mmCIF file of C-alpha atoms in Angstrom:
data_model
loop_
_atom_site.group_PDB
_atom_site.id
_atom_site.type_symbol
_atom_site.label_atom_id
_atom_site.label_comp_id
_atom_site.label_asym_id
_atom_site.label_seq_id
_atom_site.Cartn_x
_atom_site.Cartn_y
_atom_site.Cartn_z
ATOM 1 C CA MET A 623 0.168 0.007 0.050
ATOM 2 C CA ASP A 624 1.842 3.115 -1.026
ATOM 3 C CA VAL A 625 -0.752 5.751 -2.545
ATOM 4 C CA THR A 626 -1.581 9.437 -2.116
ATOM 5 C CA LEU A 627 -4.402 10.179 0.077
ATOM 6 C CA HIS A 628 -5.748 13.716 1.033
ATOM 7 C CA LEU A 629 -7.879 12.917 4.031
ATOM 8 C CA ALA A 630 -5.852 15.057 6.635
ATOM 9 C CA GLN A 631 -5.251 17.980 4.058
ATOM 10 C CA ASP A 632 -1.623 17.623 5.629
ATOM 11 C CA PRO A 633 1.290 16.245 3.372
ATOM 12 C CA GLU A 634 3.023 14.545 6.433
ATOM 13 C CA ALA A 635 -0.189 12.950 7.844
ATOM 14 C CA ASP A 636 -1.515 11.995 4.480
ATOM 15 C CA ALA A 637 1.866 10.430 3.534
ATOM 16 C CA LEU A 638 1.441 8.132 6.335
ATOM 17 C CA LEU A 639 -2.079 7.359 5.746
ATOM 18 C CA GLY A 640 -1.189 6.166 2.241
ATOM 19 C CA ARG A 641 1.652 3.949 3.207
ATOM 20 C CA SER A 642 0.435 2.513 6.257
ATOM 21 C CA PRO A 643 -2.629 0.382 6.580
ATOM 22 C CA LEU A 644 -2.727 0.655 10.364
ATOM 23 C CA ALA A 645 -2.807 4.467 10.212
ATOM 24 C CA ALA A 646 -5.525 4.439 7.561
ATOM 25 C CA LEU A 647 -7.714 2.077 10.056
ATOM 26 C CA THR A 648 -6.734 4.313 13.036
ATOM 27 C CA GLY A 649 -7.811 7.429 11.110
ATOM 28 C CA MET A 650 -11.312 5.870 10.353
ATOM 29 C CA LEU A 651 -11.685 4.837 13.879
ATOM 30 C CA LEU A 652 -11.062 8.410 15.257
ATOM 31 C CA ASP A 653 -13.471 9.993 12.505
ATOM 32 C CA GLN A 654 -16.327 10.541 14.697
ATOM 33 C CA GLN A 655 -17.437 13.671 16.705
ATOM 34 C CA VAL A 656 -14.524 15.553 15.293
ATOM 35 C CA PRO A 657 -13.740 17.089 11.741
ATOM 36 C CA MET A 658 -12.589 14.762 9.388
ATOM 37 C CA GLU A 659 -9.017 16.235 8.932
ATOM 38 C CA TRP A 660 -8.515 16.309 12.365
ATOM 39 C CA ALA A 661 -9.248 12.486 12.652
ATOM 40 C CA PHE A 662 -7.164 11.659 9.976
ATOM 41 C CA LYS A 663 -4.154 13.735 11.344
ATOM 42 C CA GLY A 664 -4.465 11.780 14.410
ATOM 43 C CA PRO A 665 -2.482 8.543 13.283
ATOM 44 C CA ALA A 666 0.856 11.155 12.280
ATOM 45 C CA THR A 667 0.395 12.710 15.727
ATOM 46 C CA ILE A 668 0.436 9.595 17.623
ATOM 47 C CA ALA A 669 3.467 8.027 15.562
ATOM 48 C CA ARG A 670 5.457 11.399 16.044
ATOM 49 C CA ARG A 671 4.593 11.270 19.913
ATOM 50 C CA MET A 672 5.908 7.651 20.099
ATOM 51 C CA GLY A 673 9.113 8.840 18.309
ATOM 52 C CA ALA A 674 8.179 6.553 15.154
ATOM 53 C CA GLU A 675 7.667 7.132 11.637
ATOM 54 C CA ASP A 676 4.602 4.625 11.696
ATOM 55 C CA LEU A 677 2.374 3.064 14.011
ATOM 56 C CA ASP A 678 3.096 -0.435 15.286
ATOM 57 C CA ALA A 679 -0.032 -2.508 16.495
ATOM 58 C CA HIS A 680 2.303 -4.731 18.758
ATOM 59 C CA GLU A 681 3.673 -1.627 20.516
ATOM 60 C CA ILE A 682 0.578 0.274 20.916
ATOM 61 C CA ALA A 683 -1.501 -3.034 22.163
ATOM 62 C CA VAL A 684 0.874 -3.510 25.087
ATOM 63 C CA MET A 685 1.574 0.324 26.204
ATOM 64 C CA ASP A 686 0.311 1.197 29.639
ATOM 65 C CA PRO A 687 -3.218 2.442 29.037
ATOM 66 C CA GLU A 688 -2.883 5.577 31.062
ATOM 67 C CA ALA A 689 0.391 6.247 29.579
ATOM 68 C CA PHE A 690 -1.286 5.870 25.857
ATOM 69 C CA ALA A 691 -4.019 8.065 26.993
ATOM 70 C CA ALA A 692 -1.858 10.846 28.253
ATOM 71 C CA LEU A 693 0.114 10.613 24.906
ATOM 72 C CA LEU A 694 -3.170 11.065 22.949
ATOM 73 C CA SER A 695 -4.254 13.871 25.552
ATOM 74 C CA GLU A 696 -1.233 16.086 25.226
ATOM 75 C CA LYS A 697 -1.848 19.507 23.625
ATOM 76 C CA PRO A 698 -3.108 19.610 20.852
ATOM 77 C CA ALA A 699 -5.189 16.724 21.683
ATOM 78 C CA VAL A 700 -5.618 13.850 19.136
ATOM 79 C CA HIS A 701 -9.412 13.907 19.509
ATOM 80 C CA ARG A 702 -12.146 15.488 21.449
ATOM 81 C CA TYR A 703 -12.180 12.484 23.886
ATOM 82 C CA PRO A 704 -8.614 11.716 23.820
ATOM 83 C CA GLY A 705 -9.182 9.051 26.853
ATOM 84 C CA SER A 706 -11.816 7.068 25.355
ATOM 85 C CA MET A 707 -10.226 7.160 21.760
ATOM 86 C CA ALA A 708 -6.936 6.018 23.402
ATOM 87 C CA LYS A 709 -9.011 2.864 24.739
ATOM 88 C CA ARG A 710 -10.327 2.206 21.271
ATOM 89 C CA VAL A 711 -7.051 2.475 19.523
ATOM 90 C CA GLN A 712 -5.654 0.027 21.897
ATOM 91 C CA GLN A 713 -8.612 -2.274 21.673
ATOM 92 C CA LEU A 714 -8.120 -2.250 17.766
ATOM 93 C CA CYS A 715 -4.522 -2.815 17.939
ATOM 94 C CA GLN A 716 -5.015 -5.773 20.537
ATOM 95 C CA TYR A 717 -7.617 -7.301 17.993
ATOM 96 C CA LEU A 718 -5.251 -7.050 15.162
ATOM 97 C CA VAL A 719 -2.387 -8.628 16.997
ATOM 98 C CA GLU A 720 -4.517 -11.241 18.117
ATOM 99 C CA HIS A 721 -6.397 -12.006 14.644
ATOM 100 C CA TYR A 722 -3.965 -10.836 12.111
ATOM 101 C CA ASP A 723 -0.338 -10.983 13.733
ATOM 102 C CA GLY A 724 -0.508 -7.079 14.308
ATOM 103 C CA ASP A 725 -0.261 -6.542 10.398
ATOM 104 C CA ALA A 726 -3.688 -4.464 9.494
ATOM 105 C CA GLU A 727 -3.257 -5.020 5.787
ATOM 106 C CA LEU A 728 -4.317 -8.769 6.439
ATOM 107 C CA VAL A 729 -7.526 -7.677 7.172
ATOM 108 C CA TRP A 730 -8.369 -6.957 3.489
ATOM 109 C CA LYS A 731 -5.156 -8.489 1.661
ATOM 110 C CA GLY A 732 -6.345 -11.716 -0.321
ATOM 111 C CA VAL A 733 -10.235 -11.209 0.308
ATOM 112 C CA THR A 734 -12.085 -11.704 -2.677
ATOM 113 C CA ASP A 735 -15.469 -11.176 -1.750
ATOM 114 C CA GLY A 736 -16.994 -7.687 -0.862
ATOM 115 C CA LYS A 737 -19.364 -9.044 1.747
ATOM 116 C CA GLU A 738 -16.693 -10.916 3.303
ATOM 117 C CA LEU A 739 -14.433 -7.912 3.556
ATOM 118 C CA LEU A 740 -17.287 -5.775 5.178
ATOM 119 C CA LYS A 741 -17.663 -8.552 7.777
ATOM 120 C CA ARG A 742 -14.240 -8.434 8.666
ATOM 121 C CA LEU A 743 -14.178 -4.584 8.809
ATOM 122 C CA GLN A 744 -17.341 -4.838 11.140
ATOM 123 C CA ASP A 745 -15.449 -7.339 13.339
ATOM 124 C CA LEU A 746 -12.634 -4.647 14.066
ATOM 125 C CA PRO A 747 -13.426 -3.102 17.381
ATOM 126 C CA GLY A 748 -15.003 0.459 16.970
ATOM 127 C CA PHE A 749 -16.388 -0.446 13.541
ATOM 128 C CA GLY A 750 -20.174 -0.477 13.164
ATOM 129 C CA LYS A 751 -21.765 -1.069 9.858
ATOM 130 C CA GLN A 752 -21.764 2.524 8.582
ATOM 131 C CA LYS A 753 -17.856 2.837 9.625
ATOM 132 C CA ALA A 754 -17.153 -0.464 7.869
ATOM 133 C CA GLN A 755 -18.958 0.517 4.768
ATOM 134 C CA ILE A 756 -17.173 3.791 4.522
ATOM 135 C CA PHE A 757 -13.854 2.122 5.052
ATOM 136 C CA LEU A 758 -14.608 -0.609 2.432
ATOM 137 C CA ALA A 759 -15.286 2.136 0.100
ATOM 138 C CA LEU A 760 -11.939 3.885 0.888
ATOM 139 C CA LEU A 761 -10.230 0.844 -0.009
ATOM 140 C CA GLY A 762 -12.258 0.233 -3.105
ATOM 141 C CA LYS A 763 -12.141 3.902 -4.585
ATOM 142 C CA GLN A 764 -8.568 5.068 -3.240
ATOM 143 C CA LEU A 765 -6.524 2.035 -2.323
ATOM 144 C CA GLY A 766 -6.787 -0.351 -4.938
ATOM 145 C CA VAL A 767 -8.575 -3.063 -2.902
ATOM 146 C CA ALA A 768 -11.492 -4.053 -5.042
ATOM 147 C CA PRO A 769 -12.959 -7.674 -4.399
ATOM 148 C CA THR A 770 -15.774 -8.829 -6.311
ATOM 149 C CA GLY A 771 -19.001 -6.918 -5.030
ATOM 150 C CA TRP A 772 -17.471 -4.250 -2.880
ATOM 151 C CA ARG A 773 -19.442 -1.323 -4.376
ATOM 152 C CA GLU A 774 -22.573 -3.279 -3.403
ATOM 153 C CA ALA A 775 -21.368 -4.151 0.286
ATOM 154 C CA ALA A 776 -20.207 -0.605 0.906
ATOM 155 C CA GLY A 777 -23.859 0.471 -0.095
ATOM 156 C CA ALA A 778 -24.351 4.221 -0.944
ATOM 157 C CA TYR A 779 -20.727 4.933 0.107
ATOM 158 C CA GLY A 780 -19.629 2.811 -2.619
ATOM 159 C CA GLU A 781 -21.505 4.634 -5.548
ATOM 160 C CA ALA A 782 -18.987 6.097 -8.104
ATOM 161 C CA LYS A 783 -18.926 9.829 -8.262
ATOM 162 C CA SER A 784 -20.763 10.470 -4.912
ATOM 163 C CA PHE A 785 -19.603 12.986 -2.385
ATOM 164 C CA ARG A 786 -20.718 11.043 0.908
ATOM 165 C CA SER A 787 -17.601 10.198 2.950
ATOM 166 C CA VAL A 788 -13.800 10.205 3.354
ATOM 167 C CA ALA A 789 -13.871 7.602 0.529
ATOM 168 C CA ASP A 790 -14.695 10.485 -1.999
ATOM 169 C CA ILE A 791 -11.973 12.934 -0.577
ATOM 170 C CA THR A 792 -9.195 13.524 -3.057
ATOM 171 C CA GLY A 793 -8.453 17.229 -2.451
ATOM 172 C CA PRO A 794 -9.833 20.371 -0.846
ATOM 173 C CA GLU A 795 -12.722 20.563 -3.675
ATOM 174 C CA SER A 796 -14.011 17.176 -2.905
ATOM 175 C CA LEU A 797 -13.594 17.811 0.648
ATOM 176 C CA ALA A 798 -15.863 20.777 0.392
ATOM 177 C CA LYS A 799 -18.404 18.592 -1.310
ATOM 178 C CA VAL A 800 -18.383 15.763 1.277
ATOM 179 C CA ARG A 801 -18.509 18.519 4.121
ATOM 180 C CA TYR A 802 -21.702 19.923 2.279
ATOM 181 C CA HIS A 803 -23.348 16.344 1.996
ATOM 182 C CA LYS A 804 -22.818 15.814 5.742
ATOM 183 C CA GLN A 805 -24.363 19.254 6.562
ATOM 184 C CA GLU A 806 -27.285 18.357 4.201
ATOM 185 C CA MET A 807 -27.808 14.977 6.148
ATOM 186 C CA LYS A 808 -27.657 16.702 9.509
ATOM 187 C CA ALA A 809 -30.095 19.251 8.323
ATOM 188 C CA ALA A 810 -32.689 16.733 7.025
ATOM 189 C CA ALA A 811 -32.518 14.520 10.234
ATOM 190 C CA ARG A 812 -32.852 17.514 12.457
ATOM 191 C CA ALA A 813 -36.011 18.439 10.258
ATOM 192 C CA ALA A 814 -37.483 14.870 10.562
ATOM 193 C CA LYS A 815 -36.768 14.885 14.152
ATOM 194 C CA ALA A 816 -38.734 18.209 14.454
ATOM 195 C CA ALA A 817 -41.646 17.064 12.434
ATOM 196 C CA GLY A 818 -41.577 13.728 14.480
ATOM 197 C CA LYS A 819 -42.278 15.690 17.617
#
């Protein structure tokens, strides 16, 4: 895996996301309740604070939980909720060590069926169906991982030329389109909730 991503809108952070499967998974895990760019800068920030060029699932899995939480909490914090996210990142790494010998790429490497890959992603700690579908779409659209039926398994996120998620961000213009789509979805949800009262 060595591609150019533009999810963090930061060259160093995006370079790491493009070459490190664990960084890409970690960025996706962090992508909730914070701006997308903030979430996807997280892996590079964690690596830098650990004094490394990349993330290592084995190393993170065995770190003292309080020390790892403190690392994510340093200013600027990696996430709005650094303590709970530190726990989730460690759980993800522990799962990868237990099931994939710490190699995040083995989650998708050699998988030939989109449904199977979606199931593997949903089995990861912190990955519900929506997050798994978005990451599957990212794999298919930008990372060259396209098992049979991946678009169908990714649902609406797999649609070509849609701007629904991080899977569709290739630069500032597409980021703006994805952000606009998310705002529209939130507005529609608020309107539906108000109408239901």
